[in-house]
């Protein structure tokens, strides 16, 4: 391919300007001003366009008659030529050229398929394909290329290959036809018929306005300029992204991959014993509880029985065989090698027909001859000798990413949401500033991009921040870091691999209590102790402890355990039971003076070596039976300490630990390998964007949607902390003003609507507020849209800023070309959006059109809503006005309900509405976990509420619903809980369904109702729950269960010295959770719906009208 010297798209000639046509259905699209059809007079055609048509017609004719067709010549002044110029400019960009040189790609052979996102090219004389998920770096440089290619070849699964000359392009007729919406003829008759029109008119017919593949908005002159601008922004960040991705990939690929090595080992064993080349992942070691004699490799078969354990062969070798398996004949009787895993018991069972012809005992004895341990130890040593510096850079990047991510998440939460969090999860900007003192050479501003060189540079802890390895009664963690200010007050823990990664405490005493709480729960204890060397676990002689202190953690110096004989397990038992007095945290031990991440890398290296040494030489266990699993744990530790590598290479597969991903759901639950790769690649995109390509607004940069907004006031710059100065507490900024547009512009904004907007929303996901979410095809970034009707009265689709909060009930419409804010609109409560009216409010759904004479200064009241009933109702409803504020964006519903009191008929006036926020977040503290009350797992919150609230299971049956109250008694709170858990398990036998129910059936689920009531009540009034009841609608035949959380509230007058209940007011709230049976292959059998709406009703008793 010949490279032109001018890489900028040339301006369109005046004779080929764009005009706007209106289709019969009202749609508009851009077409060349010289286009013609039956309803349009002929217009002047540029010579270059005529030449293109002539060249295309000649190629088509030659092809139709069986001659060599040749290629179509395209001048850069044509519409197609403009886009080819843009594509060539992207292909010749230095970032792209450097990447192709590194990959040894022959540029002339490059072919791109925009529908699949792949690039094919010759590499060292062989054809090679690059995908968006292969970790080659193609993903980080392909965005602008693929966007331009989508315009050039919009048809599915079509490749783009361009030959560029100094003043023209040579392309296939298929490309020209695809771009202009023509259909290539297949014979001479079709050719003569189809080319007659363009041959006569000297141009192609205009593209239909409803063509989904060629929307006018994507092909216009403006779109061309926009892509050029976005490409410049994209490539500005690309070198840093590529550099960091390469570094992280190198670290991940060099990691000792125990699983991959075990697969090779298994296949080598099979080849040696049978002479067969096999895929070890297609052979299963199945174990059974019963057997029948048969003519098979083992002499046994297992019919009509499921395996008690089924492992793929590499995993079976890693689990290793037990001493019991070594008893002659025992393993072959109880197990066998099969081509099928579980699930065959009801078909043909397990026997000679699906058995792999090798006795498992033969495999076991051969595996014991292999020194697999030495192989892995050598690989571990090699990794550290060659990748220590890169590893330090990777974990420093992970630290900075997690800090920015947690700050962004925290500041996006509403005050009500923050109040619901555990204290240690209430991360603040002050905490963020403290942590960034550990990376003193990085910008404090969370919106500023880093460079790879900054991440590589060593940086000692700076300013008032102090860093210590977490030390619990003299035992030092190799990777948990405790950060504190100089005054020793606030503490922030960094726990790599945890979610969230940072926990904050107001004092050392609060941190001490947290450690104590962890030791009391088995799973939490194991999670904490996993961050300490194995040598610390067991009790031992004092001399051994002294050696361990010197050998294991030289990075932290003597660990102050030389005189100890008790291990961490015993220590944690004593902490949990209160037998160990004094603070758990040693605040002056294990201080980190230099670069934090160099210290962590050194500690991790020493821990890996020591863990392996302790396990292998231990006298307390049979080495042959244990070292494999512990080496696997050691490799898992290594992967866990470099979580950035996991999304790129699937490092979680090293040990089967799913927590190694960055929390991307697709990464751990994708149904296919392609989905998993896509999920992990997008997760890593989030890391790269957060570190290297963040805009001033704080939103992750999408290179094809500009976000700079000159109408917005500039963000106040963050000031780097002054050494020895305590971090400042930043105050919340005020909400954005309602409307920045001048009144003349505020009414009609149709020029900012998304062209072909309805097509954009076809595959979008809609939430309850009427906000549509789509994914950018190149970057995977989220894009958000709404439908809105402006002053022109035509509903259209508009793009909105991505930094909205659902709880605020307003969003900002932006110009899709510039990203500038054009209008702020508010939710009408019914999935629609309205502009704030001139009188300061929006029209309520039930409101009549106001009279022209009506005052513009009237404030709506709840009593107004009852005016249509009768005058007495309106008067009685003034009780609502005394205590509650009207939110005119909410669609309130008014009603009455009759009742009898002392033989007198009365009525209840009711106002009901839905809470603004219904998103379901199950916090870690609410997750089902092991409990002393059952062998099943339950949320601890559910267990605590079980004896103090009313629970009822409503079970569907053929004869009607059966009501089963969980009302068992007992002589203590513990006995009541125990008995009611037993009732619950009898009513609902499915253990996993019960676990999911427990995660929502507790008092934490009423918090949205509490927050909504407090926001609605006027100043001086509060709400308090009288009683909360839980109704579980359970139908064994359906795949859906509902949990209704019903709370009764009373309103308090707080203006006096003591709260006083207002008896005339009562409120009832109902939140409904839906739990469904999941169809996912892996993961939980049941999932909780993402939204659980809260319905609120406030009532006032009143007399019937006379």
PDB file of C-alpha atoms in Angstrom, residues 11 45 160 212 310 390 435 437 443 639 657 660 671 688 725 786 789 867 964 984 990 1042 1055 1062 1067:
ATOM      1  CA  UNK A  11     -12.622  19.393   2.512  1.00  0.00           C
ATOM      2  CA  UNK A  45     -22.408  16.479 -10.208  1.00  0.00           C
ATOM      3  CA  UNK A 160     -12.004  -3.694   4.447  1.00  0.00           C
ATOM      4  CA  UNK A 212     -30.329   1.049   9.487  1.00  0.00           C
ATOM      5  CA  UNK A 310     -15.894 -35.378  39.557  1.00  0.00           C
ATOM      6  CA  UNK A 390       7.104  -4.781  36.640  1.00  0.00           C
ATOM      7  CA  UNK A 435      -3.896   7.270  50.872  1.00  0.00           C
ATOM      8  CA  UNK A 437       0.420  10.224  50.328  1.00  0.00           C
ATOM      9  CA  UNK A 443      -1.314  13.562  40.871  1.00  0.00           C
ATOM     10  CA  UNK A 639      -1.982 -13.906  41.336  1.00  0.00           C
ATOM     11  CA  UNK A 657     -10.243 -18.587  42.243  1.00  0.00           C
ATOM     12  CA  UNK A 660      -9.191 -12.646  40.957  1.00  0.00           C
ATOM     13  CA  UNK A 671     -21.541 -18.703  29.514  1.00  0.00           C
ATOM     14  CA  UNK A 688      -6.802   1.806  31.822  1.00  0.00           C
ATOM     15  CA  UNK A 725      -0.123  19.471  56.788  1.00  0.00           C
ATOM     16  CA  UNK A 786     -33.900   9.689  27.317  1.00  0.00           C
ATOM     17  CA  UNK A 789     -40.651  16.388  24.169  1.00  0.00           C
ATOM     18  CA  UNK A 867     -60.628  19.148  46.121  1.00  0.00           C
ATOM     19  CA  UNK A 964     -47.248 -20.645  57.849  1.00  0.00           C
ATOM     20  CA  UNK A 984     -38.427 -21.802  58.022  1.00  0.00           C
ATOM     21  CA  UNK A 990     -34.540 -25.295  49.105  1.00  0.00           C
ATOM     22  CA  UNK A1042     -41.575 -12.605  46.497  1.00  0.00           C
ATOM     23  CA  UNK A1055     -39.853  20.379  68.295  1.00  0.00           C
ATOM     24  CA  UNK A1062     -48.901  12.540  66.356  1.00  0.00           C
ATOM     25  CA  UNK A1067     -47.828   5.544  57.476  1.00  0.00           C
TER      26      UNK A1067
END
